[in-house]
Structures are given as C-alpha cells and as structure tokens.
C-alpha cells in the first residue's frame, strides 16, 4: 500500500463510499462507537483520514473545534458537502503519517478505518499519540486480525487482493499499540462489528509525571 495508490483508489471510490461504509452495519456500529464519548464544549477534535465525513455527525453542533484531515481531495470534497460550508469545521489535505500539528494539540483524536489503510500504521499511531493532549483520548474504530492468534488462512489468502482496494485486513493492533502503552491507558477495547473483526479501542494519554503530582 502506498499513498499514491490510496489517492487513486479513494478518488475512484469517493462517490460510492457512503453507500457501503456509512450505511447498514457500518452506520449502526459507528453509532455505538461514538455514543458515549461526550466531548465537552470547546474541546478540539481531530478526525484523521476523515474520508467522506461519516463520523462528522457525532461532533457537529456541539460547540467543538473540529478538524478533519485526509489525503484524498475527492473524499474531503464529499465530507465538505455534508456541512455545506455552514459550520466551523476545518478540512485539510494531510498525510496521517505526518500530521502538520504541534504536539498535544487535540483533546479527542478519531481514527476510524485509517490504521488499516495508511502505508505505515506504526508511523500513523505515533502521530495520533503525539498530537493528543495529556488526558486526551484517541478513539480507534477499525478492523484487525483476530486477537492472540495466527492469522487464519482465508485472511492470509485474501489479504493481498483486498489491499489492492486500499485496505489491509491483517494488521495487528496489539503490535501497533505496544510501543505506546507506557504513555497511554486502554479505557476500552471491545468488538464493534462482524464478531471480533472490527474493534472499538479508546485510549487515554497519561499525564506526564510532573502533572500527576
Ligand atoms: C476506509 S476510508 C475511512 C474514512 C473514514 N475515516 C471513515 O471512517 O469512513 C480511509 C481514508 O483514509 C484516507 N487515506 C489513505 N491514506 C491516507 C494517508 N496516508 N493519510 C491520510 N488519509 C489517508 C483515504 O483517502 C480514505 O478517505
């Protein structure tokens, strides 16, 4: 997977994306994932790889400062069309592996279906952590390989073909999180859809030693 291919694939898929990934089981799973987040007015929210803005509805009209970034102008155009330019939401073209924000800029960082898509999921995860404020939260909704097990044969066989469509079904979230667990609490790690395949993971960034006193 690479950024150039992702841009092509998501440009082609942008007009149809919502029919599949913002409807039916996906729409229901998103509703469950975001039901209990309750960000406070004034908080800064970042949607990383925001795509067509399927998650925007959970953050609109709540006096939040919302920023949505994505590599694909075509996907961002779909997201913008959902808010008609009436709302105070920033849309920026940006690589999720190289976020152009200062350290600790956001209270809530949303990573829906992006760690399975970027070429380097470890770089992306480091960026999610870097831009999250102390005590801030990162919410991941994504598909990963089954926990604590060898990758099942069908997934191993299908993986390269599905990767051509712009997503990887075999990523290991425990390996992605491991280097960061010193600085993060896992608040929730639960199945979100299609059995164990899609997960909701809520992480909270720890306060630094000085702030804990
Ligand atoms: C599967 S879609 C998920 C979109 C949205 N978050 C959702 O939940 O529907 C993946 C998105 O990641 C974007 N993307 C792919 N590579 C990226 C990168 N390196 N940086 C930022 N966005 C990227 C694609 O353009 C696409 O919009």
Coordinates of N, CA and C and ligand atoms in Angstrom, one line a residue:
X1 N 0.8 -1.2 0.0 CA 0.0 0.0 0.0 C 0.9 1.2 0.0
X2 N 0.5 2.2 -0.8 CA 1.3 3.5 -0.7 C 0.3 4.7 -1.0
X3 N 0.8 5.8 -0.7 CA -0.1 7.0 -0.7 C -0.6 7.3 -2.1
X4 N 0.2 7.1 -3.1 CA -0.2 7.4 -4.5 C -1.4 6.5 -4.9
X5 N -1.2 5.2 -4.6 CA -2.3 4.3 -4.9 C -3.6 4.6 -4.1
X6 N -3.4 4.9 -2.8 CA -4.5 5.2 -1.9 C -5.3 6.4 -2.5
X7 N -4.6 7.4 -3.0 CA -5.2 8.6 -3.6 C -6.1 8.2 -4.8
X8 N -5.5 7.3 -5.6 CA -6.3 6.9 -6.8 C -7.5 6.1 -6.4
X9 N -7.3 5.1 -5.5 CA -8.4 4.3 -5.1 C -9.5 5.1 -4.5
X10 N -9.2 6.0 -3.6 CA -10.2 6.7 -2.9 C -10.8 7.8 -3.7
X11 N -10.1 8.3 -4.7 CA -10.7 9.2 -5.7 C -11.8 8.4 -6.5
X12 N -11.5 7.2 -6.9 CA -12.5 6.4 -7.6 C -13.7 6.0 -6.7
X13 N -13.4 5.8 -5.5 CA -14.4 5.3 -4.6 C -15.3 6.3 -3.9
X14 N -14.8 7.6 -3.9 CA -15.5 8.7 -3.2 C -17.0 8.8 -3.4
X15 N -17.4 8.7 -4.7 CA -18.9 8.9 -4.9 C -19.7 7.8 -4.4
X16 N -19.1 6.6 -4.2 CA -19.9 5.4 -3.7 C -19.7 5.0 -2.3
X17 N -18.7 5.6 -1.7 CA -18.2 5.2 -0.4 C -19.3 5.1 0.7
X18 N -20.1 6.1 0.8 CA -21.2 6.2 1.8 C -22.2 5.1 1.7
X19 N -22.5 4.6 0.5 CA -23.5 3.6 0.3 C -23.1 2.3 1.0
X20 N -21.8 2.1 1.2 CA -21.3 0.9 1.8 C -20.9 1.1 3.3
X21 N -20.1 2.1 3.5 CA -19.4 2.3 4.8 C -20.0 3.3 5.7
X22 N -21.1 3.9 5.2 CA -21.8 4.9 6.0 C -23.3 4.5 6.0
X23 N -23.6 3.2 6.0 CA -24.9 2.7 5.9 C -25.0 1.3 6.6
X24 N -26.2 0.8 6.8 CA -26.3 -0.6 7.3 C -25.5 -0.8 8.6
X25 N -24.7 -2.0 8.6 CA -24.0 -2.3 9.8 C -22.9 -1.3 10.2
X26 N -22.3 -0.7 9.2 CA -21.3 0.3 9.5 C -21.9 1.5 10.2
X27 N -23.1 2.0 9.7 CA -23.7 3.1 10.3 C -24.1 2.8 11.8
X28 N -24.6 1.5 12.0 CA -25.0 1.1 13.3 C -23.8 1.0 14.2
X29 N -22.7 0.5 13.7 CA -21.5 0.3 14.5 C -21.0 1.7 14.9
X30 N -20.9 2.6 14.0 CA -20.4 3.9 14.3 C -21.2 4.6 15.4
X31 N -22.6 4.4 15.3 CA -23.4 5.0 16.3 C -23.1 4.5 17.7
X32 N -22.8 3.1 17.8 CA -22.4 2.5 19.1 C -21.1 3.0 19.5
X33 N -20.1 3.1 18.6 CA -18.8 3.5 18.9 C -18.7 4.9 19.5
X34 N -19.5 5.8 19.0 CA -19.4 7.2 19.4 C -20.5 7.6 20.4
X35 N -21.4 6.7 20.8 CA -22.5 7.0 21.6 C -22.1 7.7 23.0
X36 N -21.0 7.1 23.6 CA -20.7 7.5 24.9 C -19.4 8.4 25.1
X37 N -19.0 9.1 24.0 CA -17.8 9.8 24.1 C -17.9 11.1 24.8
X38 N -19.0 11.8 24.6 CA -19.3 13.0 25.3 C -18.2 14.0 25.4
X39 N -17.7 14.5 24.3 CA -16.7 15.6 24.4 C -17.3 16.9 25.0
X40 N -16.5 17.7 25.7 CA -17.0 18.9 26.3 C -16.9 20.1 25.4
X41 N -17.9 21.0 25.5 CA -17.9 22.2 24.7 C -16.5 22.9 24.7
X42 N -16.0 23.3 23.5 CA -14.7 24.0 23.5 C -13.6 23.0 23.2
X43 N -13.8 21.7 23.3 CA -12.7 20.8 23.1 C -12.3 20.7 21.6
X44 N -11.1 20.4 21.4 CA -10.6 20.3 20.0 C -10.6 18.8 19.5
X45 N -11.3 18.6 18.4 CA -11.4 17.2 17.9 C -10.7 17.1 16.6
X46 N -10.0 16.0 16.4 CA -9.3 15.8 15.1 C -9.8 14.5 14.5
X47 N -10.3 14.5 13.3 CA -10.7 13.2 12.6 C -9.6 13.0 11.6
X48 N -8.9 11.9 11.8 CA -7.7 11.5 10.9 C -8.1 10.6 9.9
X49 N -7.8 10.9 8.6 CA -8.4 10.1 7.5 C -9.9 10.2 7.5
X50 N -10.4 11.4 7.6 CA -11.8 11.6 7.8 C -12.7 11.1 6.7
X51 N -12.1 10.9 5.5 CA -12.9 10.4 4.4 C -14.0 11.3 4.0
X52 N -15.2 10.6 3.8 CA -16.4 11.3 3.4 C -17.1 12.0 4.6
X53 N -16.5 11.9 5.7 CA -17.1 12.6 6.9 C -18.2 11.8 7.6
X54 N -18.1 10.4 7.5 CA -19.1 9.6 8.0 C -19.3 9.8 9.5
X55 N -18.2 10.2 10.2 CA -18.2 10.4 11.7 C -18.5 11.8 12.1
X56 N -18.6 12.7 11.1 CA -18.8 14.1 11.4 C -20.1 14.4 12.2
X57 N -21.1 13.6 11.9 CA -22.4 13.8 12.5 C -22.4 13.7 14.1
X58 N -21.4 13.0 14.6 CA -21.3 12.8 16.0 C -20.7 14.0 16.7
X59 N -20.1 14.9 16.0 CA -19.4 16.0 16.6 C -19.9 17.4 16.2
X60 N -20.9 17.4 15.3 CA -21.4 18.7 14.8 C -22.4 19.3 15.8
X61 N -22.4 20.6 15.8 CA -23.4 21.4 16.6 C -23.2 21.2 18.1
X62 N -22.0 20.9 18.5 CA -21.7 20.7 19.9 C -20.7 21.7 20.5
X63 N -20.5 22.8 19.8 CA -19.5 23.8 20.2 C -18.1 23.2 20.3
X64 N -17.8 22.3 19.4 CA -16.4 21.8 19.4 C -15.7 22.4 18.3
X65 N -14.3 22.4 18.4 CA -13.5 22.8 17.3 C -13.1 21.6 16.6
X66 N -13.7 21.4 15.4 CA -13.4 20.1 14.7 C -12.5 20.4 13.5
X67 N -11.5 19.5 13.4 CA -10.6 19.5 12.2 C -10.7 18.1 11.6
X68 N -10.9 18.1 10.2 CA -10.9 16.8 9.5 C -9.8 16.8 8.5
X69 N -8.9 15.8 8.6 CA -7.8 15.7 7.6 C -7.9 14.4 6.8
X70 N -7.5 14.5 5.6 CA -7.5 13.3 4.7 C -6.5 13.5 3.6
X71 N -5.9 12.4 3.0 CA -5.0 12.6 1.9 C -5.7 12.8 0.6
X72 N -7.0 12.4 0.5 CA -7.7 12.5 -0.7 C -8.6 13.7 -0.9
X73 N -8.3 14.6 -1.8 CA -9.2 15.7 -2.0 C -10.7 15.3 -2.4
X74 N -10.8 14.2 -3.1 CA -12.1 13.7 -3.5 C -12.9 13.3 -2.3
X75 N -12.3 12.6 -1.4 CA -13.0 12.1 -0.1 C -13.4 13.4 0.7
X76 N -12.4 14.3 0.8 CA -12.7 15.5 1.6 C -13.8 16.3 1.0
X77 N -13.9 16.3 -0.4 CA -15.0 17.1 -1.0 C -16.4 16.5 -0.6
X78 N -16.4 15.2 -0.5 CA -17.7 14.6 0.0 C -18.0 15.0 1.4
X79 N -17.0 15.0 2.2 CA -17.2 15.4 3.6 C -17.6 16.9 3.7
X80 N -17.0 17.7 2.9 CA -17.4 19.2 3.0 C -18.8 19.3 2.5
X81 N -19.3 18.5 1.5 CA -20.6 18.7 1.0 C -21.6 18.3 2.1
X82 N -21.2 17.6 3.1 CA -22.2 17.2 4.2 C -22.5 18.4 5.1
X83 N -21.5 19.4 5.2 CA -21.8 20.5 6.1 C -22.1 21.8 5.3
X84 N -22.0 21.8 4.0 CA -22.4 22.9 3.2 C -21.7 24.2 3.5
X85 N -20.5 24.1 4.1 CA -19.8 25.3 4.4 C -20.4 26.2 5.5
X86 N -21.5 25.7 6.2 CA -22.2 26.5 7.2 C -21.6 26.3 8.6
X87 N -20.7 25.4 8.7 CA -20.3 25.1 10.1 C -18.8 25.3 10.2
X88 N -18.4 25.5 11.5 CA -17.0 25.9 11.7 C -16.1 24.6 11.8
X89 N -16.0 23.9 10.7 CA -15.1 22.7 10.6 C -14.0 22.9 9.6
X90 N -12.8 22.7 10.1 CA -11.6 22.8 9.2 C -11.4 21.5 8.4
X91 N -11.3 21.6 7.1 CA -10.9 20.4 6.3 C -9.5 20.7 5.7
X92 N -8.6 19.7 5.9 CA -7.3 19.9 5.4 C -6.8 18.6 4.7
X93 N -6.1 18.8 3.6 CA -5.4 17.7 3.0 C -4.1 17.4 3.8
X94 N -4.0 16.2 4.2 CA -2.8 15.9 5.1 C -2.6 14.4 5.2
X95 N -1.3 14.1 5.3 CA -0.9 12.7 5.4 C -1.0 12.3 6.9
X96 N -1.7 11.2 7.2 CA -1.9 10.8 8.6 C -0.6 10.3 9.2
X97 N 0.4 10.1 8.4 CA 1.7 9.6 9.0 C 2.6 10.8 9.2
X98 N 2.1 12.0 8.9 CA 2.9 13.2 9.1 C 2.0 14.4 9.3
X99 N 1.4 14.4 10.5 CA 0.4 15.4 10.8 C 1.0 16.8 11.0
X100 N 0.5 17.8 10.3 CA 1.2 19.1 10.5 C 0.5 19.9 11.6
X101 N 0.6 19.3 12.8 CA 0.1 20.0 14.0 C 1.1 19.9 15.1
X102 N 1.1 20.8 16.0 CA 2.0 20.8 17.1 C 1.7 19.6 18.1
X103 N 2.7 19.2 18.9 CA 2.4 18.2 19.9 C 1.3 18.6 20.7
X104 N 0.5 17.6 21.2 CA -0.6 17.8 22.1 C -1.6 19.0 21.7
X105 N -2.1 18.9 20.5 CA -3.0 19.9 20.0 C -4.5 19.6 20.2
X106 N -4.8 18.3 20.4 CA -6.2 17.9 20.4 C -6.6 17.1 21.7
X107 N -7.9 17.4 22.1 CA -8.5 16.7 23.2 C -9.0 15.3 22.8
X108 N -9.4 15.2 21.6 CA -10.0 13.9 21.1 C -9.6 13.7 19.7
X109 N -9.0 12.5 19.5 CA -8.5 12.2 18.1 C -9.2 10.9 17.6
X110 N -9.8 11.0 16.5 CA -10.7 9.9 16.0 C -9.9 9.3 14.8
X111 N -9.8 8.0 14.9 CA -9.1 7.2 13.8 C -10.0 6.1 13.4
X112 N -10.9 6.4 12.5 CA -11.8 5.4 12.0 C -11.3 4.8 10.7
X113 N -11.1 3.6 10.6 CA -10.7 2.9 9.4 C -9.5 3.6 8.7
X114 N -8.5 4.0 9.5 CA -7.3 4.6 8.9 C -6.1 3.8 9.2
X115 N -6.0 3.2 10.4 CA -4.8 2.5 10.7 C -4.6 1.2 9.8
X116 N -5.7 0.8 9.2 CA -5.7 -0.3 8.3 C -5.5 0.1 6.8
X117 N -5.3 1.4 6.7 CA -5.2 1.9 5.3 C -3.9 2.6 5.0
X118 N -3.4 3.3 6.0 CA -2.1 4.0 5.7 C -1.0 3.0 5.4
X119 N 0.0 3.5 4.6 CA 1.1 2.6 4.3 C 1.9 2.1 5.6
X120 N 2.0 3.0 6.5 CA 2.8 2.6 7.7 C 2.0 2.9 9.0
X121 N 1.3 1.9 9.5 CA 0.4 2.0 10.6 C 1.1 2.5 11.9
X122 N 2.4 2.1 12.0 CA 3.2 2.5 13.2 C 3.5 4.0 13.3
X123 N 3.8 4.5 12.1 CA 4.1 6.0 12.0 C 2.8 6.7 12.3
X124 N 1.7 6.2 11.7 CA 0.4 6.9 11.9 C 0.0 6.9 13.4
X125 N 0.2 5.7 14.1 CA -0.1 5.6 15.5 C 0.7 6.6 16.3
X126 N 2.0 6.7 16.0 CA 2.9 7.7 16.7 C 2.4 9.1 16.5
X127 N 1.9 9.4 15.4 CA 1.3 10.7 15.1 C 0.0 11.0 15.9
X128 N -0.8 9.9 16.0 CA -2.1 10.1 16.7 C -1.7 10.4 18.2
X129 N -0.7 9.7 18.7 CA -0.4 9.9 20.1 C 0.3 11.3 20.3
X130 N 1.1 11.6 19.4 CA 1.9 12.9 19.5 C 0.9 14.1 19.6
X131 N -0.1 14.1 18.7 CA -1.0 15.3 18.7 C -2.1 15.3 19.7
X132 N -2.1 14.2 20.5 CA -3.2 14.2 21.6 C -2.7 14.8 22.9
X133 N -3.5 15.7 23.5 CA -3.1 16.3 24.7 C -3.0 15.3 25.9
X134 N -2.3 15.6 26.9 CA -2.3 14.8 28.1 C -3.7 14.7 28.6
X135 N -4.1 13.6 29.0 CA -5.5 13.2 29.4 C -6.5 13.2 28.3
X136 N -6.0 13.6 27.1 CA -6.9 13.5 25.9 C -7.1 12.0 25.5
X137 N -8.0 11.8 24.6 CA -8.4 10.5 24.1 C -8.2 10.2 22.6
X138 N -7.9 9.0 22.4 CA -7.8 8.5 21.0 C -8.8 7.4 20.8
X139 N -9.7 7.6 19.8 CA -10.7 6.5 19.6 C -10.4 5.9 18.2
X140 N -10.2 4.6 18.3 CA -9.9 3.8 17.1 C -11.1 2.9 16.8
X141 N -11.6 3.0 15.5 CA -12.7 2.1 15.1 C -12.1 1.5 13.8
X142 N -11.8 0.2 13.8 CA -11.1 -0.4 12.6 C -11.1 -1.9 12.7
X143 N -10.7 -2.5 11.6 CA -10.6 -4.0 11.5 C -9.2 -4.4 11.7
X144 N -9.0 -5.5 12.4 CA -7.7 -6.0 12.7 C -7.7 -7.5 12.6
X145 N -6.5 -8.1 12.6 CA -6.5 -9.6 12.6 C -7.0 -10.1 14.0
X146 N -7.5 -11.3 14.1 CA -8.0 -11.8 15.4 C -6.9 -11.7 16.5
X147 N -7.4 -11.5 17.7 CA -6.5 -11.3 18.8 C -5.8 -12.6 19.2
X148 N -4.5 -12.4 19.6 CA -3.7 -13.5 20.2 C -3.8 -14.8 19.3
X149 N -3.8 -14.7 18.0 CA -3.9 -15.9 17.2 C -3.1 -15.7 15.9
X150 N -2.8 -16.8 15.3 CA -2.2 -16.8 14.0 C -3.3 -16.3 13.0
X151 N -2.9 -15.6 12.0 CA -3.8 -15.1 11.0 C -4.5 -16.3 10.3
X152 N -5.8 -16.4 10.3 CA -6.5 -17.5 9.7 C -6.1 -17.6 8.2
X153 N -6.1 -18.8 7.6 CA -5.7 -19.0 6.2 C -6.5 -18.1 5.3
X154 N -7.9 -18.1 5.4 CA -8.6 -17.3 4.4 C -8.2 -15.8 4.4
X155 N -7.9 -15.3 5.6 CA -7.5 -13.9 5.7 C -6.1 -13.7 5.0
X156 N -5.2 -14.7 5.3 CA -3.9 -14.6 4.7 C -4.0 -14.7 3.1
X157 N -4.9 -15.5 2.6 CA -5.1 -15.6 1.2 C -5.7 -14.3 0.5
X158 N -6.7 -13.8 1.3 CA -7.4 -12.7 0.7 C -6.7 -11.3 0.8
X159 N -5.8 -11.3 1.9 CA -5.2 -10.0 2.2 C -4.6 -9.2 1.1
X160 N -3.7 -9.9 0.2 CA -3.1 -9.1 -0.8 C -4.1 -8.5 -1.9
X161 N -5.2 -9.3 -2.1 CA -6.2 -8.8 -3.0 C -7.0 -7.7 -2.5
X162 N -7.3 -7.7 -1.2 CA -8.1 -6.7 -0.6 C -7.2 -5.4 -0.5
X163 N -5.9 -5.6 -0.3 CA -5.0 -4.5 -0.1 C -5.0 -3.6 -1.4
X164 N -5.3 -4.3 -2.5 CA -5.3 -3.5 -3.8 C -6.5 -2.5 -3.8
X165 N -7.5 -2.9 -3.0 CA -8.7 -2.0 -2.9 C -8.5 -0.9 -1.9
X166 N -7.3 -0.8 -1.3 CA -7.0 0.3 -0.4 C -7.2 0.0 1.1
X167 N -7.1 -1.2 1.5 CA -7.2 -1.5 2.9 C -6.6 -2.9 3.3
X168 N -6.1 -3.0 4.5 CA -5.4 -4.2 4.9 C -6.2 -4.9 6.0
X169 N -6.5 -6.2 5.8 CA -7.4 -6.9 6.7 C -6.5 -7.6 7.7
X170 N -5.2 -7.5 7.7 CA -4.4 -8.4 8.5 C -3.5 -7.6 9.5
X171 N -3.9 -6.4 9.9 CA -3.0 -5.7 10.8 C -3.2 -6.1 12.3
X172 N -2.2 -6.0 13.0 CA -2.2 -6.5 14.4 C -2.2 -5.2 15.3
X173 N -3.4 -5.0 15.9 CA -3.5 -3.8 16.7 C -2.7 -3.8 18.0
X174 N -2.5 -5.0 18.5 CA -1.7 -5.1 19.7 C -0.2 -4.7 19.5
X175 N 0.3 -5.1 18.3 CA 1.6 -4.7 17.9 C 1.7 -3.2 17.7
X176 N 0.6 -2.6 17.1 CA 0.5 -1.2 16.9 C 0.6 -0.4 18.2
X177 N -0.2 -0.9 19.2 CA -0.3 -0.1 20.4 C 0.9 -0.3 21.3
X178 N 1.5 -1.5 21.3 CA 2.6 -1.9 22.2 C 3.6 -0.8 22.5
X179 N 4.2 -0.2 21.5 CA 5.3 0.8 21.9 C 4.7 2.0 22.6
X180 N 3.4 2.2 22.7 CA 2.8 3.4 23.2 C 2.2 3.2 24.6
X181 N 2.2 2.0 25.1 CA 1.4 1.7 26.2 C 1.9 2.3 27.5
X182 N 3.2 2.7 27.5 CA 3.8 3.4 28.6 C 3.1 4.8 28.8
X183 N 2.7 5.3 27.7 CA 2.1 6.7 27.8 C 0.6 6.7 27.6
X184 N 0.0 5.6 27.6 CA -1.5 5.5 27.3 C -2.2 4.5 28.2
X185 N -3.4 4.8 28.6 CA -4.3 3.8 29.3 C -5.2 3.3 28.2
X186 N -5.5 2.0 28.3 CA -6.6 1.5 27.4 C -7.9 1.6 28.2
X187 N -8.7 2.5 27.8 CA -10.0 2.7 28.5 C -11.0 1.6 28.1
X188 N -10.9 1.3 26.8 CA -11.9 0.3 26.3 C -11.2 -0.4 25.1
X189 N -11.5 -1.7 25.0 CA -11.0 -2.5 23.8 C -12.1 -3.6 23.6
X190 N -13.0 -3.3 22.7 CA -14.1 -4.3 22.6 C -14.5 -4.5 21.1
X191 N -15.1 -5.6 20.8 CA -15.6 -5.9 19.5 C -16.6 -4.9 19.1
X192 N -16.6 -4.4 17.8 CA -17.6 -3.4 17.4 C -18.5 -3.8 16.3
X193 N -18.0 -4.8 15.5 CA -18.8 -5.2 14.3 C -18.2 -6.5 13.7
X194 N -19.1 -7.3 13.1 CA -18.7 -8.6 12.5 C -17.8 -9.4 13.4
X195 N -18.4 -9.7 14.6 CA -17.7 -10.5 15.6 C -16.5 -9.7 16.1
X196 N -15.4 -10.3 16.1 CA -14.2 -9.7 16.7 C -13.4 -8.9 15.6
X197 N -13.9 -8.9 14.4 CA -13.0 -8.3 13.3 C -12.9 -6.8 13.5
X198 N -14.0 -6.1 13.7 CA -13.9 -4.6 13.9 C -13.9 -4.3 15.4
X199 N -13.0 -3.4 15.8 CA -12.9 -3.1 17.2 C -13.1 -1.6 17.5
X200 N -13.6 -1.4 18.7 CA -13.5 0.0 19.3 C -12.5 0.0 20.3
X201 N -11.5 0.9 20.2 CA -10.4 1.0 21.1 C -10.4 2.4 21.6
X202 N -10.5 2.7 22.9 CA -10.4 4.0 23.4 C -9.2 4.1 24.3
X203 N -8.3 5.0 24.0 CA -7.0 5.2 24.7 C -7.0 6.6 25.3
X204 N -6.5 6.7 26.5 CA -6.3 8.0 27.1 C -4.8 8.2 27.4
X205 N -4.4 9.4 27.0 CA -3.0 9.7 27.1 C -2.7 10.1 28.6
X206 N -1.7 9.5 29.2 CA -1.4 9.7 30.6 C -0.9 11.1 30.8
X207 N -1.1 11.7 32.0 CA -0.5 13.0 32.3 C 1.0 12.7 32.6
X208 N 1.8 13.7 32.2 CA 3.3 13.5 32.5 C 3.5 13.4 34.0
X209 N 4.7 12.9 34.4 CA 5.0 12.7 35.8 C 4.8 14.0 36.6
X210 N 5.2 15.1 36.1 CA 5.1 16.4 36.8 C 3.6 16.8 37.0
X211 N 2.8 16.5 36.0 CA 1.4 16.9 36.1 C 0.6 16.0 37.1
X212 N 1.1 14.7 37.3 CA 0.4 13.8 38.2 C 0.5 14.2 39.7
X213 N 1.5 15.0 40.0 CA 1.7 15.3 41.4 C 0.5 16.1 42.0
Ligands
LIG1 C1 -11.5 3.5 4.7 S1 -11.5 5.2 4.5 C2 -12.0 5.7 6.1 C3 -12.7 7.1 6.0 C4 -13.4 7.5 7.3 N1 -12.5 7.7 8.4 C5 -14.5 6.5 7.7 O1 -14.5 6.0 8.8 O2 -15.3 6.3 6.8 C6 -9.8 5.5 4.5 C7 -9.5 7.0 4.3 O3 -8.1 7.2 4.5 C8 -7.6 8.1 3.6 N2 -6.2 7.9 3.5 C9 -5.5 7.0 2.9 N3 -4.2 7.1 3.1 C10 -4.0 8.2 3.9 C11 -2.9 8.9 4.4 N4 -1.7 8.5 4.2 N5 -3.2 10.0 5.2 C12 -4.4 10.4 5.4 N6 -5.5 9.8 4.9 C13 -5.3 8.7 4.1 C14 -8.4 7.8 2.3 O4 -8.3 8.9 1.4 C15 -9.7 7.5 2.9 O5 -10.5 8.7 2.9

